[in-house]
mmCIF file of C-alpha atoms in Angstrom:
data_model
loop_
_atom_site.group_PDB
_atom_site.id
_atom_site.type_symbol
_atom_site.label_atom_id
_atom_site.label_comp_id
_atom_site.label_asym_id
_atom_site.label_seq_id
_atom_site.Cartn_x
_atom_site.Cartn_y
_atom_site.Cartn_z
ATOM 1 C CA UNK A 1 0.000 0.000 0.000
ATOM 2 C CA UNK A 2 1.061 3.596 -0.477
ATOM 3 C CA UNK A 3 2.302 3.947 3.116
ATOM 4 C CA UNK A 4 4.461 0.806 2.910
ATOM 5 C CA UNK A 5 7.827 2.424 2.196
ATOM 6 C CA UNK A 6 10.142 0.004 4.046
ATOM 7 C CA UNK A 7 13.147 -0.030 4.328
ATOM 8 C CA UNK A 8 12.714 3.738 4.471
ATOM 9 C CA UNK A 9 11.281 4.986 7.765
ATOM 10 C CA UNK A 10 8.621 7.680 8.154
ATOM 11 C CA UNK A 11 8.907 9.932 11.228
ATOM 12 C CA UNK A 12 5.836 12.085 11.934
ATOM 13 C CA UNK A 13 6.977 13.585 15.241
ATOM 14 C CA UNK A 14 6.423 17.339 15.131
ATOM 15 C CA UNK A 15 9.371 19.739 15.421
ATOM 16 C CA UNK A 16 9.249 23.528 15.493
ATOM 17 C CA UNK A 17 12.223 24.010 13.166
ATOM 18 C CA UNK A 18 13.188 25.926 10.035
ATOM 19 C CA UNK A 19 14.336 24.278 6.788
ATOM 20 C CA UNK A 20 17.961 24.080 5.720
ATOM 21 C CA UNK A 21 19.183 24.235 2.130
ATOM 22 C CA UNK A 22 18.903 20.488 1.353
ATOM 23 C CA UNK A 23 15.452 19.955 2.879
ATOM 24 C CA UNK A 24 12.570 19.207 0.516
ATOM 25 C CA UNK A 25 9.866 21.851 0.076
ATOM 26 C CA UNK A 26 6.279 20.935 -0.867
ATOM 27 C CA UNK A 27 4.438 23.679 -2.761
ATOM 28 C CA UNK A 28 0.781 23.221 -3.712
ATOM 29 C CA UNK A 29 -1.665 25.154 -5.834
ATOM 30 C CA UNK A 30 -5.144 23.810 -5.044
ATOM 31 C CA UNK A 31 -4.904 20.112 -6.046
ATOM 32 C CA UNK A 32 -1.621 20.582 -7.896
ATOM 33 C CA UNK A 33 1.881 19.924 -6.584
ATOM 34 C CA UNK A 34 5.178 21.361 -7.795
ATOM 35 C CA UNK A 35 7.631 18.630 -8.801
ATOM 36 C CA UNK A 36 9.952 17.313 -11.472
ATOM 37 C CA UNK A 37 10.910 13.898 -12.771
ATOM 38 C CA UNK A 38 14.526 12.809 -12.512
ATOM 39 C CA UNK A 39 15.503 9.326 -13.709
ATOM 40 C CA UNK A 40 11.778 8.491 -13.896
ATOM 41 C CA UNK A 41 11.354 9.253 -10.179
ATOM 42 C CA UNK A 42 9.500 12.305 -8.927
ATOM 43 C CA UNK A 43 11.393 14.896 -6.956
ATOM 44 C CA UNK A 44 10.500 18.022 -4.974
ATOM 45 C CA UNK A 45 12.497 21.270 -4.863
ATOM 46 C CA UNK A 46 14.899 21.916 -2.027
ATOM 47 C CA UNK A 47 15.170 25.126 -0.046
ATOM 48 C CA UNK A 48 18.383 25.890 -1.924
ATOM 49 C CA UNK A 49 16.491 25.819 -5.243
ATOM 50 C CA UNK A 50 13.797 28.247 -4.098
ATOM 51 C CA UNK A 51 16.016 30.447 -1.933
ATOM 52 C CA UNK A 52 14.948 34.073 -1.867
ATOM 53 C CA UNK A 53 11.276 33.433 -2.585
ATOM 54 C CA UNK A 54 8.883 34.832 0.062
ATOM 55 C CA UNK A 55 7.515 31.757 1.833
ATOM 56 C CA UNK A 56 6.440 30.700 5.302
ATOM 57 C CA UNK A 57 7.509 27.131 6.103
ATOM 58 C CA UNK A 58 5.882 24.452 8.239
ATOM 59 C CA UNK A 59 7.774 21.315 9.207
ATOM 60 C CA UNK A 60 5.891 18.232 8.006
ATOM 61 C CA UNK A 61 7.840 15.034 8.722
ATOM 62 C CA UNK A 62 11.012 13.221 7.777
ATOM 63 C CA UNK A 63 11.700 10.036 5.829
ATOM 64 C CA UNK A 64 14.969 8.516 6.961
ATOM 65 C CA UNK A 65 17.183 11.599 7.388
ATOM 66 C CA UNK A 66 15.426 13.749 4.793
ATOM 67 C CA UNK A 67 13.159 16.507 6.104
ATOM 68 C CA UNK A 68 10.034 17.759 4.324
ATOM 69 C CA UNK A 69 8.446 21.184 4.742
ATOM 70 C CA UNK A 70 5.244 22.800 3.500
ATOM 71 C CA UNK A 71 5.557 26.260 1.927
ATOM 72 C CA UNK A 72 2.913 28.995 1.879
ATOM 73 C CA UNK A 73 3.537 32.273 0.012
ATOM 74 C CA UNK A 74 3.879 35.416 2.109
ATOM 75 C CA UNK A 75 1.312 37.869 0.747
ATOM 76 C CA UNK A 76 0.172 41.355 1.552
ATOM 77 C CA UNK A 77 -3.313 42.278 2.804
ATOM 78 C CA UNK A 78 -6.091 41.388 0.393
ATOM 79 C CA UNK A 79 -3.991 39.125 -1.808
ATOM 80 C CA UNK A 80 -5.019 35.541 -2.512
ATOM 81 C CA UNK A 81 -2.191 33.166 -1.766
ATOM 82 C CA UNK A 82 -3.503 30.682 -4.323
ATOM 83 C CA UNK A 83 -3.269 33.266 -7.136
ATOM 84 C CA UNK A 84 0.506 33.569 -6.890
ATOM 85 C CA UNK A 85 2.191 31.500 -9.629
ATOM 86 C CA UNK A 86 5.611 29.970 -9.194
ATOM 87 C CA UNK A 87 8.055 29.477 -12.045
ATOM 88 C CA UNK A 88 11.032 27.253 -11.269
ATOM 89 C CA UNK A 89 13.353 25.743 -13.873
ATOM 90 C CA UNK A 90 12.708 22.035 -14.561
ATOM 91 C CA UNK A 91 9.709 21.990 -12.192
ATOM 92 C CA UNK A 92 6.029 22.002 -13.091
ATOM 93 C CA UNK A 93 2.642 21.427 -11.453
ATOM 94 C CA UNK A 94 0.965 17.997 -11.550
ATOM 95 C CA UNK A 95 -2.391 16.876 -10.192
ATOM 96 C CA UNK A 96 -1.952 15.130 -6.826
ATOM 97 C CA UNK A 97 -3.620 12.044 -8.305
ATOM 98 C CA UNK A 98 -0.213 11.307 -9.807
ATOM 99 C CA UNK A 99 0.729 9.917 -6.400
ATOM 100 C CA UNK A 100 -1.465 6.870 -7.088
ATOM 101 C CA UNK A 101 0.760 5.778 -9.979
ATOM 102 C CA UNK A 102 4.195 7.268 -9.262
ATOM 103 C CA UNK A 103 7.132 4.841 -9.270
ATOM 104 C CA UNK A 104 8.860 6.439 -6.297
ATOM 105 C CA UNK A 105 6.794 5.018 -3.436
ATOM 106 C CA UNK A 106 8.225 7.040 -0.567
ATOM 107 C CA UNK A 107 8.057 10.290 -2.551
ATOM 108 C CA UNK A 108 4.432 9.601 -3.471
ATOM 109 C CA UNK A 109 3.563 8.908 0.164
ATOM 110 C CA UNK A 110 5.377 12.075 1.228
ATOM 111 C CA UNK A 111 3.534 14.115 -1.390
ATOM 112 C CA UNK A 112 0.001 13.001 -0.624
ATOM 113 C CA UNK A 113 0.580 13.200 3.148
ATOM 114 C CA UNK A 114 1.899 16.732 2.681
ATOM 115 C CA UNK A 115 -1.206 17.614 0.655
ATOM 116 C CA UNK A 116 -3.389 16.301 3.498
ATOM 117 C CA UNK A 117 -1.678 18.754 5.852
ATOM 118 C CA UNK A 118 -1.736 21.551 3.256
ATOM 119 C CA UNK A 119 -5.543 21.302 3.082
ATOM 120 C CA UNK A 120 -5.739 21.357 6.884
ATOM 121 C CA UNK A 121 -3.467 24.389 7.326
ATOM 122 C CA UNK A 122 -5.260 26.222 4.523
ATOM 123 C CA UNK A 123 -8.723 25.531 5.967
ATOM 124 C CA UNK A 124 -7.787 26.645 9.486
ATOM 125 C CA UNK A 125 -6.022 29.970 9.014
ATOM 126 C CA UNK A 126 -8.677 31.651 11.170
ATOM 127 C CA UNK A 127 -10.492 30.536 14.290
ATOM 128 C CA UNK A 128 -13.873 28.994 13.590
ATOM 129 C CA UNK A 129 -15.129 30.240 16.964
ATOM 130 C CA UNK A 130 -14.070 33.901 17.074
ATOM 131 C CA UNK A 131 -12.405 34.634 13.728
ATOM 132 C CA UNK A 132 -8.938 35.507 15.004
ATOM 133 C CA UNK A 133 -5.746 34.316 13.301
ATOM 134 C CA UNK A 134 -4.737 30.778 14.290
ATOM 135 C CA UNK A 135 -1.182 30.162 15.504
ATOM 136 C CA UNK A 136 0.901 26.959 15.186
ATOM 137 C CA UNK A 137 1.839 25.302 18.458
ATOM 138 C CA UNK A 138 5.553 24.893 19.188
ATOM 139 C CA UNK A 139 5.369 21.411 20.729
ATOM 140 C CA UNK A 140 2.808 19.431 18.712
ATOM 141 C CA UNK A 141 1.016 19.565 15.379
ATOM 142 C CA UNK A 142 -1.867 21.731 16.462
ATOM 143 C CA UNK A 143 -3.248 25.198 15.726
ATOM 144 C CA UNK A 144 -4.628 27.351 18.524
ATOM 145 C CA UNK A 145 -6.374 30.677 18.849
ATOM 146 C CA UNK A 146 -4.524 33.049 21.211
ATOM 147 C CA UNK A 147 -7.759 34.975 21.785
ATOM 148 C CA UNK A 148 -10.374 32.350 22.706
ATOM 149 C CA UNK A 149 -8.000 29.361 23.124
ATOM 150 C CA UNK A 150 -9.754 27.209 20.519
ATOM 151 C CA UNK A 151 -7.607 24.223 19.486
ATOM 152 C CA UNK A 152 -7.644 22.403 16.128
ATOM 153 C CA UNK A 153 -5.827 19.168 15.271
ATOM 154 C CA UNK A 154 -5.342 17.699 11.774
ATOM 155 C CA UNK A 155 -8.522 16.306 10.254
ATOM 156 C CA UNK A 156 -8.555 12.492 10.106
ATOM 157 C CA UNK A 157 -11.925 10.944 9.243
ATOM 158 C CA UNK A 158 -12.534 7.254 10.067
ATOM 159 C CA UNK A 159 -13.964 5.216 7.200
ATOM 160 C CA UNK A 160 -14.504 1.548 6.350
ATOM 161 C CA UNK A 161 -13.748 -0.633 3.329
ATOM 162 C CA UNK A 162 -15.963 -3.723 3.236
ATOM 163 C CA UNK A 163 -15.362 -7.020 1.473
ATOM 164 C CA UNK A 164 -18.743 -8.808 1.509
ATOM 165 C CA UNK A 165 -18.413 -12.556 0.881
ATOM 166 C CA UNK A 166 -21.124 -14.850 -0.476
ATOM 167 C CA UNK A 167 -19.589 -18.301 -0.549
ATOM 168 C CA UNK A 168 -16.947 -18.171 -3.286
ATOM 169 C CA UNK A 169 -17.992 -14.728 -4.513
ATOM 170 C CA UNK A 170 -17.048 -11.182 -3.551
ATOM 171 C CA UNK A 171 -19.288 -8.130 -3.837
ATOM 172 C CA UNK A 172 -17.639 -5.477 -6.010
ATOM 173 C CA UNK A 173 -19.029 -2.159 -7.166
ATOM 174 C CA UNK A 174 -18.297 0.953 -9.218
ATOM 175 C CA UNK A 175 -18.841 4.492 -7.973
ATOM 176 C CA UNK A 176 -21.394 6.789 -9.578
ATOM 177 C CA UNK A 177 -20.187 10.150 -10.866
ATOM 178 C CA UNK A 178 -16.527 9.837 -9.885
ATOM 179 C CA UNK A 179 -13.351 9.946 -11.919
ATOM 180 C CA UNK A 180 -12.228 6.589 -10.488
ATOM 181 C CA UNK A 181 -13.802 4.046 -12.848
ATOM 182 C CA UNK A 182 -12.370 0.711 -11.657
ATOM 183 C CA UNK A 183 -14.141 -1.808 -9.460
ATOM 184 C CA UNK A 184 -14.011 -1.177 -5.731
ATOM 185 C CA UNK A 185 -15.580 -2.434 -2.495
ATOM 186 C CA UNK A 186 -18.383 -0.985 -0.413
ATOM 187 C CA UNK A 187 -17.013 1.967 1.553
ATOM 188 C CA UNK A 188 -18.152 4.860 3.695
ATOM 189 C CA UNK A 189 -17.409 7.199 6.573
ATOM 190 C CA UNK A 190 -18.252 6.474 10.198
ATOM 191 C CA UNK A 191 -21.089 8.651 11.481
ATOM 192 C CA UNK A 192 -21.445 10.253 14.905
ATOM 193 C CA UNK A 193 -22.296 7.794 17.662
ATOM 194 C CA UNK A 194 -21.610 4.541 15.818
ATOM 195 C CA UNK A 195 -18.852 1.950 15.985
ATOM 196 C CA UNK A 196 -16.930 0.968 12.868
ATOM 197 C CA UNK A 197 -18.742 -2.389 12.904
ATOM 198 C CA UNK A 198 -22.053 -0.537 12.810
ATOM 199 C CA UNK A 199 -20.668 1.540 9.939
ATOM 200 C CA UNK A 200 -20.022 -1.687 8.023
ATOM 201 C CA UNK A 201 -23.607 -2.860 8.509
ATOM 202 C CA UNK A 202 -25.110 0.524 7.655
ATOM 203 C CA UNK A 203 -23.036 1.193 4.546
ATOM 204 C CA UNK A 204 -23.731 -2.235 3.055
ATOM 205 C CA UNK A 205 -27.452 -1.857 3.722
ATOM 206 C CA UNK A 206 -27.576 1.702 2.358
ATOM 207 C CA UNK A 207 -25.603 1.063 -0.816
ATOM 208 C CA UNK A 208 -26.746 -2.421 -1.859
ATOM 209 C CA UNK A 209 -29.622 -3.361 0.488
ATOM 210 C CA UNK A 210 -27.901 -6.414 2.011
ATOM 211 C CA UNK A 211 -27.499 -7.706 5.555
ATOM 212 C CA UNK A 212 -24.129 -9.005 6.759
ATOM 213 C CA UNK A 213 -22.743 -11.051 9.648
ATOM 214 C CA UNK A 214 -19.435 -12.291 11.082
ATOM 215 C CA UNK A 215 -17.697 -8.941 10.611
ATOM 216 C CA UNK A 216 -13.937 -9.269 11.070
ATOM 217 C CA UNK A 217 -11.203 -6.662 10.930
ATOM 218 C CA UNK A 218 -8.474 -7.012 8.296
ATOM 219 C CA UNK A 219 -6.131 -4.017 8.161
ATOM 220 C CA UNK A 220 -5.996 -0.194 8.185
ATOM 221 C CA UNK A 221 -4.497 2.473 5.935
ATOM 222 C CA UNK A 222 -3.954 6.232 6.136
ATOM 223 C CA UNK A 223 -5.639 7.584 2.986
ATOM 224 C CA UNK A 224 -4.721 11.233 2.569
ATOM 225 C CA UNK A 225 -6.616 11.521 -0.729
ATOM 226 C CA UNK A 226 -9.772 11.919 1.389
ATOM 227 C CA UNK A 227 -8.233 12.935 4.755
ATOM 228 C CA UNK A 228 -9.182 9.498 6.054
ATOM 229 C CA UNK A 229 -8.055 6.561 8.117
ATOM 230 C CA UNK A 230 -9.444 3.528 6.291
ATOM 231 C CA UNK A 231 -10.282 0.336 8.168
ATOM 232 C CA UNK A 232 -10.784 -2.814 6.114
ATOM 233 C CA UNK A 233 -13.281 -5.492 7.096
ATOM 234 C CA UNK A 234 -14.447 -8.784 5.627
ATOM 235 C CA UNK A 235 -17.918 -10.069 6.426
ATOM 236 C CA UNK A 236 -20.420 -12.644 5.199
ATOM 237 C CA UNK A 237 -23.776 -12.230 3.516
ATOM 238 C CA UNK A 238 -26.679 -12.770 5.918
ATOM 239 C CA UNK A 239 -29.781 -13.754 3.962
ATOM 240 C CA UNK A 240 -30.825 -12.826 0.432
ATOM 241 C CA UNK A 241 -28.162 -11.929 -2.154
ATOM 242 C CA UNK A 242 -30.567 -9.717 -4.129
ATOM 243 C CA UNK A 243 -28.886 -6.334 -4.617
ATOM 244 C CA UNK A 244 -30.864 -3.100 -4.289
ATOM 245 C CA UNK A 245 -28.562 -0.454 -5.720
ATOM 246 C CA UNK A 246 -28.318 3.089 -4.356
ATOM 247 C CA UNK A 247 -27.819 4.824 -7.697
ATOM 248 C CA UNK A 248 -26.778 8.066 -5.999
ATOM 249 C CA UNK A 249 -23.672 6.303 -4.700
ATOM 250 C CA UNK A 250 -23.024 3.412 -7.084
ATOM 251 C CA UNK A 251 -23.167 2.882 -10.838
ATOM 252 C CA UNK A 252 -23.196 -0.914 -10.505
ATOM 253 C CA UNK A 253 -22.577 -3.765 -8.086
ATOM 254 C CA UNK A 254 -22.392 -7.532 -8.435
ATOM 255 C CA UNK A 255 -21.023 -10.822 -7.169
ATOM 256 C CA UNK A 256 -17.723 -12.011 -8.649
ATOM 257 C CA UNK A 257 -15.778 -15.261 -8.324
ATOM 258 C CA UNK A 258 -11.947 -15.160 -8.259
ATOM 259 C CA UNK A 259 -11.551 -16.117 -11.936
ATOM 260 C CA UNK A 260 -13.899 -13.297 -12.963
ATOM 261 C CA UNK A 261 -11.730 -10.605 -11.384
ATOM 262 C CA UNK A 262 -9.378 -9.027 -13.938
ATOM 263 C CA UNK A 263 -7.881 -6.359 -11.661
ATOM 264 C CA UNK A 264 -4.209 -6.545 -10.705
ATOM 265 C CA UNK A 265 -2.579 -5.300 -7.509
ATOM 266 C CA UNK A 266 -1.708 -1.589 -7.653
ATOM 267 C CA UNK A 267 0.328 -1.757 -4.402
ATOM 268 C CA UNK A 268 -1.353 1.512 -3.388
ATOM 269 C CA UNK A 269 -4.809 1.040 -1.875
ATOM 270 C CA UNK A 270 -6.283 -1.092 0.878
ATOM 271 C CA UNK A 271 -9.284 -1.763 -1.377
ATOM 272 C CA UNK A 272 -7.139 -3.320 -4.096
ATOM 273 C CA UNK A 273 -5.152 -5.376 -1.580
ATOM 274 C CA UNK A 274 -8.382 -6.824 -0.178
ATOM 275 C CA UNK A 275 -9.666 -7.681 -3.658
ATOM 276 C CA UNK A 276 -6.343 -9.347 -4.511
ATOM 277 C CA UNK A 277 -6.418 -11.316 -1.260
ATOM 278 C CA UNK A 278 -9.784 -12.778 -2.283
ATOM 279 C CA UNK A 279 -8.724 -13.324 -5.916
ATOM 280 C CA UNK A 280 -5.565 -15.208 -4.920
ATOM 281 C CA UNK A 281 -7.276 -17.441 -2.370
ATOM 282 C CA UNK A 282 -5.825 -15.749 0.671
ATOM 283 C CA UNK A 283 -9.093 -15.921 2.624
ATOM 284 C CA UNK A 284 -9.555 -19.686 2.474
#
C-alpha cells in the first residue's frame, strides 16, 4: 500500500524548526503539486532551489534523514495566496492524483501526506469560533487561537472498506459520478455515535440493500486523498443476495468469483489489496 515504504522509515513527530538548504519543500496550488521527474522518479524542490522566494515554512515530517516542509507564500493584505504562480526551472505542477501511480513510493507517500496537511493548514487559518488568526503550536502539530483558546488538530476521518463474501464470490461495485472508474468495495465514513462495525452494517445496507454477519477486521491504511483513516473489514452475507442499488452512490454492483476478477494489484490502496487477497485465495 502507499504507506508501505520500508526499508525507508517515516517519522511524523512534530518539530518547530526551520528548513535548511537540502530539505525538501512541498508547494501546492489547489490540487496541484510542484515537482519534477529525474531518472523516472518524482522529486520536490529543495530550499536551496527556491532560496529568496517569500515563503512561510511548516515542518511536516522526515523520511529517513530527509526533512520535508510545506511552503505557503507570504502575501500582503487582500492578496489571494492561491493566485501567486511559481516558475522554477525544470519543475512544473501535476495533479496530486499522480501519487497513485508514481514509481517512487516514498516520494508519493510524502507528497500526498503533505497535501493532506496543506488542506488542513489552509482551511484553518482563522479561528472557527471567534475569527482571530490561528497560531501553530511549538510542541505538537496543532493550531490554537490566542484569543479564545480554541484548538484544532489535523482532520482524520474514520472510514470503512468492506469485502462482503457470499460463498466463493465477492461483492464489487463501481462508484457513480466519480473519476475513479475501476471496481471497488463498499465503503463509507463512520457517522457520529456509531462503531466501525455498525458503519459496516449501515453502509452495506444503504448502498446495496444487504445484511451481513461475522464482521472481522483485516487491516488499516492512512488515505490522505480523502483525509481518512481507512479500516478494512471482511464479512459474510446474511440472507438474500438480491442487490438493491443506491444509484446516488453506485453505478453498478455484483457478485464475482476469483476467476472473474481481472484487476491486478496496484500496491497503493487497501481496497485493491483486499480484492487481490480474495482473488488469490488468501481468505480460504
